[in-house]
mmCIF file of C-alpha atoms and ligand atoms in Angstrom:
data_model
loop_
_atom_site.group_PDB
_atom_site.id
_atom_site.type_symbol
_atom_site.label_atom_id
_atom_site.label_comp_id
_atom_site.label_asym_id
_atom_site.label_seq_id
_atom_site.Cartn_x
_atom_site.Cartn_y
_atom_site.Cartn_z
ATOM 1 C CA MET A 12 5.372 3.840 8.840
ATOM 2 C CA SER A 13 2.076 4.140 10.565
ATOM 3 C CA HIS A 14 0.406 4.969 7.238
ATOM 4 C CA LEU A 15 0.773 1.383 6.042
ATOM 5 C CA PRO A 16 -1.817 -0.274 8.245
ATOM 6 C CA HIS A 17 -4.054 2.621 7.268
ATOM 7 C CA HIS A 18 -3.743 1.695 3.556
ATOM 8 C CA ALA A 19 -4.422 -1.900 4.431
ATOM 9 C CA HIS A 20 -7.513 -0.677 6.237
ATOM 10 C CA ASP A 21 -8.757 0.964 3.042
ATOM 11 C CA ILE A 22 -8.163 -2.092 0.908
ATOM 12 C CA PHE A 23 -9.356 -4.930 3.086
ATOM 13 C CA THR A 24 -12.708 -4.122 4.565
ATOM 14 C CA CYS A 25 -13.315 -7.727 5.590
ATOM 15 C CA SER A 26 -13.048 -8.480 9.277
ATOM 16 C CA ASN A 27 -11.364 -11.875 9.349
ATOM 17 C CA GLY A 28 -8.004 -10.589 10.589
ATOM 18 C CA PHE A 29 -6.547 -10.312 7.090
ATOM 19 C CA ARG A 30 -6.274 -6.547 7.356
ATOM 20 C CA GLU A 31 -4.202 -6.700 10.555
ATOM 21 C CA VAL A 32 -1.931 -9.422 9.193
ATOM 22 C CA VAL A 33 -1.256 -7.514 5.975
ATOM 23 C CA GLY A 34 -0.689 -4.287 7.925
ATOM 24 C CA THR A 35 1.816 -5.908 10.291
ATOM 25 C CA TYR A 36 3.549 -7.777 7.462
ATOM 26 C CA SER A 37 3.906 -4.569 5.432
ATOM 27 C CA VAL A 38 5.428 -2.655 8.334
ATOM 28 C CA GLU A 39 7.906 -5.435 9.169
ATOM 29 C CA VAL A 40 8.951 -5.978 5.558
ATOM 30 C CA ARG A 41 9.439 -2.238 5.156
ATOM 31 C CA GLU A 42 11.773 -2.162 8.153
ATOM 32 C CA LEU A 43 13.759 -5.051 6.712
ATOM 33 C CA SER A 44 13.989 -3.324 3.319
ATOM 34 C CA LEU A 45 15.170 -0.051 4.796
ATOM 35 C CA ARG A 46 17.765 -1.885 6.843
ATOM 36 C CA ILE A 47 19.080 -3.639 3.732
ATOM 37 C CA LEU A 48 19.136 -0.360 1.826
ATOM 38 C CA GLN A 49 21.000 1.287 4.694
ATOM 39 C CA LEU A 50 23.680 -1.434 4.443
ATOM 40 C CA ILE A 51 23.827 -1.031 0.660
ATOM 41 C CA CYS A 52 24.156 2.729 1.194
ATOM 42 C CA GLU A 53 27.127 2.171 3.518
ATOM 43 C CA GLY A 54 28.636 -0.415 1.165
ATOM 44 C CA LEU A 55 28.481 1.984 -1.763
ATOM 45 C CA GLY A 56 29.870 4.830 0.345
ATOM 46 C CA LEU A 57 26.812 7.051 -0.185
ATOM 47 C CA GLN A 58 25.853 9.759 2.255
ATOM 48 C CA PRO A 59 23.873 8.328 5.188
ATOM 49 C CA GLY A 60 20.157 8.343 4.501
ATOM 50 C CA TYR A 61 20.535 8.469 0.710
ATOM 51 C CA PHE A 62 17.625 6.055 0.294
ATOM 52 C CA GLY A 63 15.475 7.762 2.894
ATOM 53 C CA ASP A 64 12.455 9.826 2.038
ATOM 54 C CA GLU A 65 11.446 10.168 -1.652
ATOM 55 C CA LEU A 66 13.348 7.204 -3.103
ATOM 56 C CA THR A 67 11.654 4.686 -0.836
ATOM 57 C CA LYS A 68 8.414 6.432 0.020
ATOM 58 C CA ASP A 69 6.072 4.097 -1.833
ATOM 59 C CA GLN A 70 5.517 0.434 -1.178
ATOM 60 C CA LEU A 71 3.427 -1.957 -3.231
ATOM 61 C CA LEU A 72 2.346 -5.415 -2.224
ATOM 62 C CA SER A 73 1.467 -7.917 -4.904
ATOM 63 C CA VAL A 74 0.244 -11.457 -4.350
ATOM 64 C CA ASN A 75 0.926 -13.752 -7.307
ATOM 65 C CA HIS A 76 -0.978 -16.986 -7.682
ATOM 66 C CA TYR A 77 0.151 -19.550 -10.232
ATOM 67 C CA PRO A 78 -2.365 -22.375 -10.590
ATOM 68 C CA GLN A 79 -1.240 -25.895 -11.406
ATOM 69 C CA CYS A 80 -0.431 -26.059 -15.094
ATOM 70 C CA PRO A 81 -0.934 -29.225 -17.166
ATOM 71 C CA GLU A 82 1.812 -28.194 -19.639
ATOM 72 C CA PRO A 83 4.488 -26.142 -17.821
ATOM 73 C CA SER A 84 6.773 -26.260 -20.852
ATOM 74 C CA LEU A 85 4.190 -24.204 -22.772
ATOM 75 C CA THR A 86 3.278 -21.621 -20.130
ATOM 76 C CA LEU A 87 5.330 -19.296 -17.947
ATOM 77 C CA GLY A 88 3.930 -17.893 -14.711
ATOM 78 C CA LEU A 89 5.715 -14.588 -15.330
ATOM 79 C CA PRO A 90 7.957 -13.857 -18.334
ATOM 80 C CA LYS A 91 11.545 -12.612 -18.064
ATOM 81 C CA HIS A 92 11.724 -9.156 -16.491
ATOM 82 C CA SER A 93 13.562 -7.013 -13.971
ATOM 83 C CA ASP A 94 11.568 -5.084 -11.425
ATOM 84 C CA PRO A 95 11.207 -1.339 -12.119
ATOM 85 C CA ASN A 96 11.696 -0.198 -8.518
ATOM 86 C CA LEU A 97 14.620 -0.089 -6.044
ATOM 87 C CA ILE A 98 14.434 -3.472 -4.334
ATOM 88 C CA THR A 99 11.807 -6.182 -4.009
ATOM 89 C CA ILE A 100 11.337 -8.467 -1.036
ATOM 90 C CA LEU A 101 9.844 -11.728 -2.282
ATOM 91 C CA TYR A 102 8.342 -14.410 -0.096
ATOM 92 C CA GLN A 103 8.103 -17.469 -2.284
ATOM 93 C CA GLY A 104 6.526 -19.960 0.125
ATOM 94 C CA ASP A 105 7.686 -23.541 -0.311
ATOM 95 C CA VAL A 106 6.909 -24.251 -3.963
ATOM 96 C CA TYR A 107 9.723 -23.869 -6.498
ATOM 97 C CA GLY A 108 9.181 -21.525 -9.453
ATOM 98 C CA LEU A 109 11.557 -18.547 -9.383
ATOM 99 C CA GLN A 110 14.472 -18.512 -11.824
ATOM 100 C CA VAL A 111 17.168 -15.886 -12.307
ATOM 101 C CA PHE A 112 19.056 -15.311 -15.564
ATOM 102 C CA ASN A 113 22.805 -15.430 -15.048
ATOM 103 C CA ASP A 114 25.629 -15.847 -17.579
ATOM 104 C CA GLY A 115 23.200 -16.803 -20.306
ATOM 105 C CA GLN A 116 21.307 -19.442 -18.378
ATOM 106 C CA TRP A 117 18.332 -19.774 -16.071
ATOM 107 C CA ILE A 118 19.232 -20.715 -12.486
ATOM 108 C CA GLY A 119 16.522 -21.979 -10.141
ATOM 109 C CA VAL A 120 16.150 -20.194 -6.795
ATOM 110 C CA GLU A 121 15.089 -22.937 -4.390
ATOM 111 C CA PRO A 122 12.656 -21.736 -1.745
ATOM 112 C CA LEU A 123 14.170 -21.820 1.747
ATOM 113 C CA PRO A 124 11.924 -22.018 4.811
ATOM 114 C CA ASN A 125 11.276 -18.599 6.355
ATOM 115 C CA ALA A 126 13.557 -16.854 3.873
ATOM 116 C CA PHE A 127 13.010 -13.912 1.576
ATOM 117 C CA VAL A 128 14.525 -13.355 -1.848
ATOM 118 C CA ILE A 129 15.829 -9.806 -2.326
ATOM 119 C CA ASN A 130 15.660 -8.705 -5.938
ATOM 120 C CA ILE A 131 17.597 -5.674 -7.151
ATOM 121 C CA GLY A 132 15.477 -3.431 -9.377
ATOM 122 C CA TYR A 133 16.414 -1.000 -12.169
ATOM 123 C CA GLN A 134 16.545 2.063 -9.873
ATOM 124 C CA LEU A 135 19.332 0.577 -7.780
ATOM 125 C CA GLN A 136 21.276 -0.235 -10.947
ATOM 126 C CA ILE A 137 20.928 3.399 -12.038
ATOM 127 C CA ILE A 138 21.685 5.001 -8.649
ATOM 128 C CA SER A 139 24.750 2.765 -8.181
ATOM 129 C CA ASN A 140 25.872 3.733 -11.718
ATOM 130 C CA GLY A 141 25.930 0.087 -12.739
ATOM 131 C CA LYS A 142 27.685 -1.338 -9.637
ATOM 132 C CA PHE A 143 24.500 -3.284 -8.896
ATOM 133 C CA LYS A 144 22.683 -5.047 -11.726
ATOM 134 C CA ALA A 145 18.921 -5.386 -11.875
ATOM 135 C CA ALA A 146 18.160 -9.104 -11.526
ATOM 136 C CA GLU A 147 16.482 -10.607 -14.587
ATOM 137 C CA HIS A 148 14.038 -13.211 -13.389
ATOM 138 C CA ARG A 149 10.908 -15.141 -14.289
ATOM 139 C CA ALA A 150 8.464 -17.574 -12.680
ATOM 140 C CA VAL A 151 7.833 -21.013 -14.127
ATOM 141 C CA THR A 152 4.760 -23.144 -13.470
ATOM 142 C CA ASN A 153 4.494 -26.805 -12.520
ATOM 143 C CA SER A 154 1.954 -29.547 -13.062
ATOM 144 C CA LYS A 155 1.820 -30.801 -9.458
ATOM 145 C CA GLU A 156 0.833 -27.912 -7.266
ATOM 146 C CA ALA A 157 -0.270 -24.320 -7.287
ATOM 147 C CA ARG A 158 2.163 -21.645 -6.096
ATOM 148 C CA THR A 159 1.483 -18.383 -4.280
ATOM 149 C CA THR A 160 4.119 -15.705 -3.689
ATOM 150 C CA ILE A 161 4.107 -12.282 -2.041
ATOM 151 C CA ALA A 162 6.217 -9.491 -3.514
ATOM 152 C CA THR A 163 6.802 -6.184 -1.743
ATOM 153 C CA PHE A 164 8.156 -3.471 -4.023
ATOM 154 C CA ILE A 165 10.058 -0.598 -2.404
ATOM 155 C CA THR A 166 9.525 2.202 -4.832
ATOM 156 C CA PRO A 167 10.385 5.894 -5.353
ATOM 157 C CA CYS A 168 7.414 8.233 -5.477
ATOM 158 C CA TYR A 169 6.279 9.185 -8.973
ATOM 159 C CA ASP A 170 7.727 12.696 -8.938
ATOM 160 C CA SER A 171 11.078 11.891 -7.362
ATOM 161 C CA MET A 172 14.264 12.405 -9.349
ATOM 162 C CA VAL A 173 16.521 9.418 -9.880
ATOM 163 C CA GLU A 174 20.126 9.622 -11.100
ATOM 164 C CA PRO A 175 23.513 7.994 -10.500
ATOM 165 C CA ALA A 176 24.669 9.023 -7.018
ATOM 166 C CA LYS A 177 27.044 11.985 -7.334
ATOM 167 C CA THR A 178 29.647 10.380 -5.052
ATOM 168 C CA LEU A 179 29.962 7.417 -7.443
ATOM 169 C CA VAL A 180 30.587 9.571 -10.472
ATOM 170 C CA ASN A 181 33.883 11.235 -11.420
ATOM 171 C CA GLU A 182 36.108 11.713 -14.473
ATOM 172 C CA PHE A 183 37.109 8.038 -14.390
ATOM 173 C CA ASN A 184 33.579 6.817 -13.749
ATOM 174 C CA PRO A 185 31.299 8.988 -15.859
ATOM 175 C CA PRO A 186 27.565 8.720 -15.264
ATOM 176 C CA LEU A 187 26.030 5.919 -17.300
ATOM 177 C CA TYR A 188 22.467 7.190 -16.911
ATOM 178 C CA LYS A 189 20.771 10.572 -17.073
ATOM 179 C CA ALA A 190 18.591 12.110 -14.361
ATOM 180 C CA PHE A 191 14.851 11.525 -14.758
ATOM 181 C CA GLN A 192 11.604 11.480 -12.847
ATOM 182 C CA TYR A 193 10.539 8.024 -11.734
ATOM 183 C CA LYS A 194 7.196 8.416 -13.499
ATOM 184 C CA GLU A 195 9.043 8.785 -16.841
ATOM 185 C CA PHE A 196 10.728 5.475 -16.155
ATOM 186 C CA LEU A 197 7.416 3.783 -15.374
ATOM 187 C CA THR A 198 5.920 5.014 -18.641
ATOM 188 C CA THR A 199 8.830 3.536 -20.594
ATOM 189 C CA TYR A 200 8.734 0.343 -18.526
ATOM 190 C CA SER A 201 5.058 -0.254 -19.346
ATOM 191 C CA ALA A 202 5.520 0.622 -23.030
ATOM 192 C CA LYS A 203 8.479 -1.751 -23.442
ATOM 193 C CA ILE A 204 7.355 -4.565 -21.172
ATOM 194 C CA HIS A 205 7.553 -7.023 -24.085
ATOM 195 C CA GLU A 206 11.051 -5.930 -25.102
ATOM 196 C CA PRO A 207 12.749 -5.619 -21.695
ATOM 197 C CA GLN A 208 16.253 -5.452 -23.222
ATOM 198 C CA SER A 209 15.468 -1.915 -24.441
ATOM 199 C CA ILE A 210 13.890 -0.481 -21.275
ATOM 200 C CA LEU A 211 17.091 1.203 -20.079
ATOM 201 C CA GLU A 212 18.079 2.610 -23.488
ATOM 202 C CA PRO A 213 16.312 6.016 -23.242
ATOM 203 C CA PHE A 214 17.942 6.590 -19.825
ATOM 204 C CA LYS A 215 21.514 5.827 -20.868
ATOM 205 C CA LEU A 216 24.134 8.507 -21.508
ATOM 206 C CA GLN A 217 26.651 7.991 -24.275
ATOM 207 C CA ALA A 218 30.000 6.921 -22.837
HETATM 208 O O1 AKG B 306 6.412 -15.141 -8.057
HETATM 209 C C1 AKG B 306 7.627 -15.104 -8.256
HETATM 210 O O2 AKG B 306 8.426 -15.997 -7.977
HETATM 211 C C2 AKG B 306 8.213 -13.857 -8.884
HETATM 212 C C3 AKG B 306 7.334 -12.646 -8.751
HETATM 213 C C4 AKG B 306 7.912 -11.452 -9.434
HETATM 214 O O3 AKG B 306 8.948 -11.500 -10.043
HETATM 215 C C5 AKG B 306 7.196 -10.171 -9.402
HETATM 216 O O4 AKG B 306 6.084 -10.098 -8.841
HETATM 217 O O5 AKG B 306 7.755 -9.178 -9.936
HETATM 218 FE FE1 FE2 B 307 9.707 -9.537 -10.521
#
Protein backbone atom coordinates (compact mmCIF):
# COMPACT_ATOMS: atom_id res chain seq x y z
CA MET A 1 0.00 0.00 0.00
CA SER A 2 3.00 2.21 -0.26
CA HIS A 3 1.49 3.90 -3.33
CA LEU A 4 -1.10 5.69 -1.19
CA PRO A 5 1.15 8.21 0.52
CA HIS A 6 2.60 8.80 -2.93
CA HIS A 7 -0.85 9.83 -4.27
CA ALA A 8 -1.32 12.04 -1.26
CA HIS A 9 2.03 13.59 -2.11
CA ASP A 10 0.75 14.49 -5.58
CA ILE A 11 -2.45 16.02 -4.31
CA PHE A 12 -1.35 17.98 -1.29
CA THR A 13 1.69 20.03 -2.09
CA CYS A 14 1.30 22.15 1.03
CA SER A 15 3.77 21.51 3.81
CA ASN A 16 1.66 21.83 6.94
CA GLY A 17 1.62 18.11 7.73
CA PHE A 18 -1.70 17.52 5.96
CA ARG A 19 -0.07 15.31 3.36
CA GLU A 20 1.44 12.97 5.96
CA VAL A 21 -1.80 12.77 7.94
CA VAL A 22 -3.86 11.94 4.86
CA GLY A 23 -1.26 9.39 3.72
CA THR A 24 -1.22 7.62 7.09
CA TYR A 25 -5.01 7.75 7.42
CA SER A 26 -5.46 6.26 3.93
CA VAL A 27 -3.09 3.38 4.63
CA GLU A 28 -4.71 2.56 7.99
CA VAL A 29 -8.26 2.76 6.65
CA ARG A 30 -7.26 0.53 3.74
CA GLU A 31 -5.95 -2.10 6.14
CA LEU A 32 -9.18 -1.96 8.11
CA SER A 33 -11.25 -2.29 4.93
CA LEU A 34 -9.29 -5.27 3.67
CA ARG A 35 -9.62 -6.94 7.05
CA ILE A 36 -13.39 -6.45 6.99
CA LEU A 37 -13.58 -7.75 3.44
CA GLN A 38 -11.50 -10.77 4.43
CA LEU A 39 -14.05 -11.56 7.17
CA ILE A 40 -16.93 -11.05 4.74
CA CYS A 41 -15.12 -13.37 2.31
CA GLU A 42 -14.88 -16.06 4.99
CA GLY A 43 -18.49 -15.48 6.07
CA LEU A 44 -19.74 -15.93 2.52
CA GLY A 45 -17.56 -19.00 2.02
CA LEU A 46 -15.66 -17.48 -0.92
CA GLN A 47 -12.18 -18.60 -1.86
CA PRO A 48 -9.55 -16.87 0.29
CA GLY A 49 -8.37 -13.64 -1.28
CA TYR A 50 -11.48 -13.18 -3.44
CA PHE A 51 -11.46 -9.44 -2.76
CA GLY A 52 -7.72 -9.09 -3.23
CA ASP A 53 -6.16 -7.45 -6.23
CA GLU A 54 -8.47 -5.98 -8.92
CA LEU A 55 -11.70 -5.73 -6.93
CA THR A 56 -10.17 -3.53 -4.25
CA LYS A 57 -7.28 -1.92 -6.09
CA ASP A 58 -8.62 1.63 -6.12
CA GLN A 59 -9.35 3.82 -3.15
CA LEU A 60 -10.99 7.23 -3.18
CA LEU A 61 -11.12 9.67 -0.32
CA SER A 62 -13.85 12.27 -0.25
CA VAL A 63 -14.30 14.97 2.36
CA ASN A 64 -17.88 16.23 2.61
CA HIS A 65 -18.63 19.55 4.24
CA TYR A 66 -22.21 20.48 5.06
CA PRO A 67 -22.49 24.09 6.21
CA GLN A 68 -25.09 25.13 8.75
CA CYS A 69 -28.44 25.36 7.00
CA PRO A 70 -31.13 27.85 8.04
CA GLU A 71 -33.92 25.58 6.70
CA PRO A 72 -32.88 21.91 7.03
CA SER A 73 -36.37 20.73 6.09
CA LEU A 74 -35.85 22.25 2.62
CA THR A 75 -32.29 21.11 1.91
CA LEU A 76 -30.56 17.74 2.05
CA GLY A 77 -26.79 17.47 2.41
CA LEU A 78 -26.75 14.44 0.12
CA PRO A 79 -29.85 12.86 -1.46
CA LYS A 80 -30.77 9.18 -1.13
CA HIS A 81 -28.20 6.92 -2.78
CA SER A 82 -26.18 3.75 -2.37
CA ASP A 83 -22.47 3.86 -2.99
CA PRO A 84 -21.32 2.40 -6.33
CA ASN A 85 -18.24 0.62 -4.97
CA LEU A 86 -17.59 -2.41 -2.71
CA ILE A 87 -17.54 -0.90 0.77
CA THR A 88 -17.19 2.59 2.19
CA ILE A 89 -15.57 3.50 5.48
CA LEU A 90 -17.20 6.68 6.76
CA TYR A 91 -15.88 8.82 9.57
CA GLN A 92 -18.75 11.06 10.55
CA GLY A 93 -17.15 13.12 13.33
CA ASP A 94 -19.49 14.08 16.15
CA VAL A 95 -22.30 15.89 14.34
CA TYR A 96 -25.44 13.91 13.47
CA GLY A 97 -26.56 13.81 9.83
CA LEU A 98 -26.37 10.30 8.36
CA GLN A 99 -29.62 8.39 7.84
CA VAL A 100 -30.17 4.92 6.42
CA PHE A 101 -33.37 3.77 4.70
CA ASN A 102 -34.73 0.60 6.26
CA ASP A 103 -38.20 -0.98 6.00
CA GLY A 104 -39.62 2.13 4.39
CA GLN A 105 -38.31 4.63 6.90
CA TRP A 106 -35.26 6.76 7.55
CA ILE A 107 -33.24 5.71 10.61
CA GLY A 108 -30.66 8.09 12.07
CA VAL A 109 -27.12 6.75 12.53
CA GLU A 110 -25.86 8.51 15.65
CA PRO A 111 -22.17 9.34 15.51
CA LEU A 112 -20.15 7.36 18.06
CA PRO A 113 -16.79 8.65 19.27
CA ASN A 114 -13.87 7.10 17.37
CA ALA A 115 -16.16 4.86 15.34
CA PHE A 116 -16.51 4.32 11.62
CA VAL A 117 -19.68 3.52 9.70
CA ILE A 118 -19.20 0.73 7.15
CA ASN A 119 -21.51 1.10 4.19
CA ILE A 120 -22.12 -1.79 1.80
CA GLY A 121 -21.98 -0.68 -1.83
CA TYR A 122 -23.61 -2.09 -4.99
CA GLN A 123 -20.61 -4.27 -5.94
CA LEU A 124 -20.85 -6.29 -2.74
CA GLN A 125 -24.57 -6.79 -3.34
CA ILE A 126 -23.78 -8.12 -6.82
CA ILE A 127 -20.80 -10.31 -5.85
CA SER A 128 -22.76 -11.82 -2.93
CA ASN A 129 -25.67 -12.47 -5.35
CA GLY A 130 -27.99 -10.43 -3.16
CA LYS A 131 -26.94 -11.84 0.25
CA PHE A 132 -25.69 -8.36 1.15
CA LYS A 133 -27.81 -5.33 0.29
CA ALA A 134 -26.33 -2.00 -0.72
CA ALA A 135 -27.23 0.46 2.05
CA GLU A 136 -29.49 3.29 0.90
CA HIS A 137 -28.48 6.39 2.80
CA ARG A 138 -28.54 10.18 2.76
CA ALA A 139 -27.15 13.10 4.76
CA VAL A 140 -29.41 15.70 6.33
CA THR A 141 -28.35 19.19 7.36
CA ASN A 142 -28.98 21.08 10.59
CA SER A 143 -29.36 24.71 11.55
CA LYS A 144 -26.98 24.67 14.53
CA GLU A 145 -23.61 23.53 13.30
CA ALA A 146 -21.65 22.62 10.23
CA ARG A 147 -20.73 18.97 9.66
CA THR A 148 -17.65 17.47 8.03
CA THR A 149 -17.30 13.78 7.17
CA ILE A 150 -14.60 11.68 5.52
CA ALA A 151 -15.58 8.82 3.23
CA THR A 152 -13.10 6.26 1.93
CA PHE A 153 -14.41 4.25 -1.01
CA ILE A 154 -12.83 0.84 -1.66
CA THR A 155 -13.35 0.39 -5.33
CA PRO A 156 -12.64 -2.10 -8.16
CA CYS A 157 -10.42 -0.80 -10.92
CA TYR A 158 -12.26 0.43 -14.01
CA ASP A 159 -11.46 -2.58 -16.19
CA SER A 160 -12.09 -5.30 -13.63
CA MET A 161 -14.91 -7.77 -14.16
CA VAL A 162 -17.59 -8.01 -11.51
CA GLU A 163 -20.12 -10.84 -11.24
CA PRO A 164 -21.88 -12.95 -8.60
CA ALA A 165 -19.24 -15.20 -7.02
CA LYS A 166 -19.37 -18.62 -8.69
CA THR A 167 -19.43 -20.47 -5.35
CA LEU A 168 -22.67 -18.69 -4.39
CA VAL A 169 -24.46 -19.64 -7.57
CA ASN A 170 -26.04 -23.03 -8.34
CA GLU A 171 -29.28 -24.45 -9.77
CA PHE A 172 -31.18 -23.42 -6.63
CA ASN A 173 -29.55 -20.00 -6.44
CA PRO A 174 -29.27 -18.75 -10.01
CA PRO A 175 -27.20 -15.65 -10.63
CA LEU A 176 -29.24 -12.49 -10.16
CA TYR A 177 -26.77 -10.27 -12.01
CA LYS A 178 -24.74 -10.55 -15.19
CA ALA A 179 -20.97 -10.12 -15.47
CA PHE A 180 -19.80 -6.62 -16.43
CA GLN A 181 -16.82 -4.32 -16.31
CA TYR A 182 -16.87 -1.91 -13.39
CA LYS A 183 -16.56 1.05 -15.75
CA GLU A 184 -19.89 0.06 -17.37
CA PHE A 185 -21.48 0.20 -13.95
CA LEU A 186 -20.04 3.65 -13.26
CA THR A 187 -21.42 4.98 -16.54
CA THR A 188 -24.90 3.74 -15.63
CA TYR A 189 -24.54 5.00 -12.06
CA SER A 190 -23.73 8.54 -13.23
CA ALA A 191 -26.49 8.52 -15.87
CA LYS A 192 -29.15 7.36 -13.39
CA ILE A 193 -28.00 9.24 -10.31
CA HIS A 194 -31.39 10.97 -10.06
CA GLU A 195 -33.35 7.72 -10.38
CA PRO A 196 -31.32 5.41 -8.13
CA GLN A 197 -34.07 2.74 -8.04
CA SER A 198 -33.22 1.86 -11.66
CA ILE A 199 -29.41 1.74 -11.41
CA LEU A 200 -29.25 -2.04 -10.99
CA GLU A 201 -31.81 -2.83 -13.71
CA PRO A 202 -29.41 -3.16 -16.69
CA PHE A 203 -27.23 -5.56 -14.65
CA LYS A 204 -30.01 -7.91 -13.56
CA LEU A 205 -30.62 -11.31 -15.13
CA GLN A 206 -34.17 -12.53 -15.55
CA ALA A 207 -35.02 -15.09 -12.87
O1 LIG B 1 -21.57 12.54 4.94
C1 LIG B 1 -22.27 11.56 5.18
O2 LIG B 1 -22.78 11.29 6.26
C2 LIG B 1 -22.52 10.57 4.06
C3 LIG B 1 -21.52 10.65 2.94
C4 LIG B 1 -21.83 9.71 1.83
O3 LIG B 1 -22.81 9.01 1.84
C5 LIG B 1 -20.95 9.65 0.66
O4 LIG B 1 -19.97 10.41 0.58
O5 LIG B 1 -21.22 8.79 -0.23
FE1 LIG C 1 -22.73 7.48 0.32
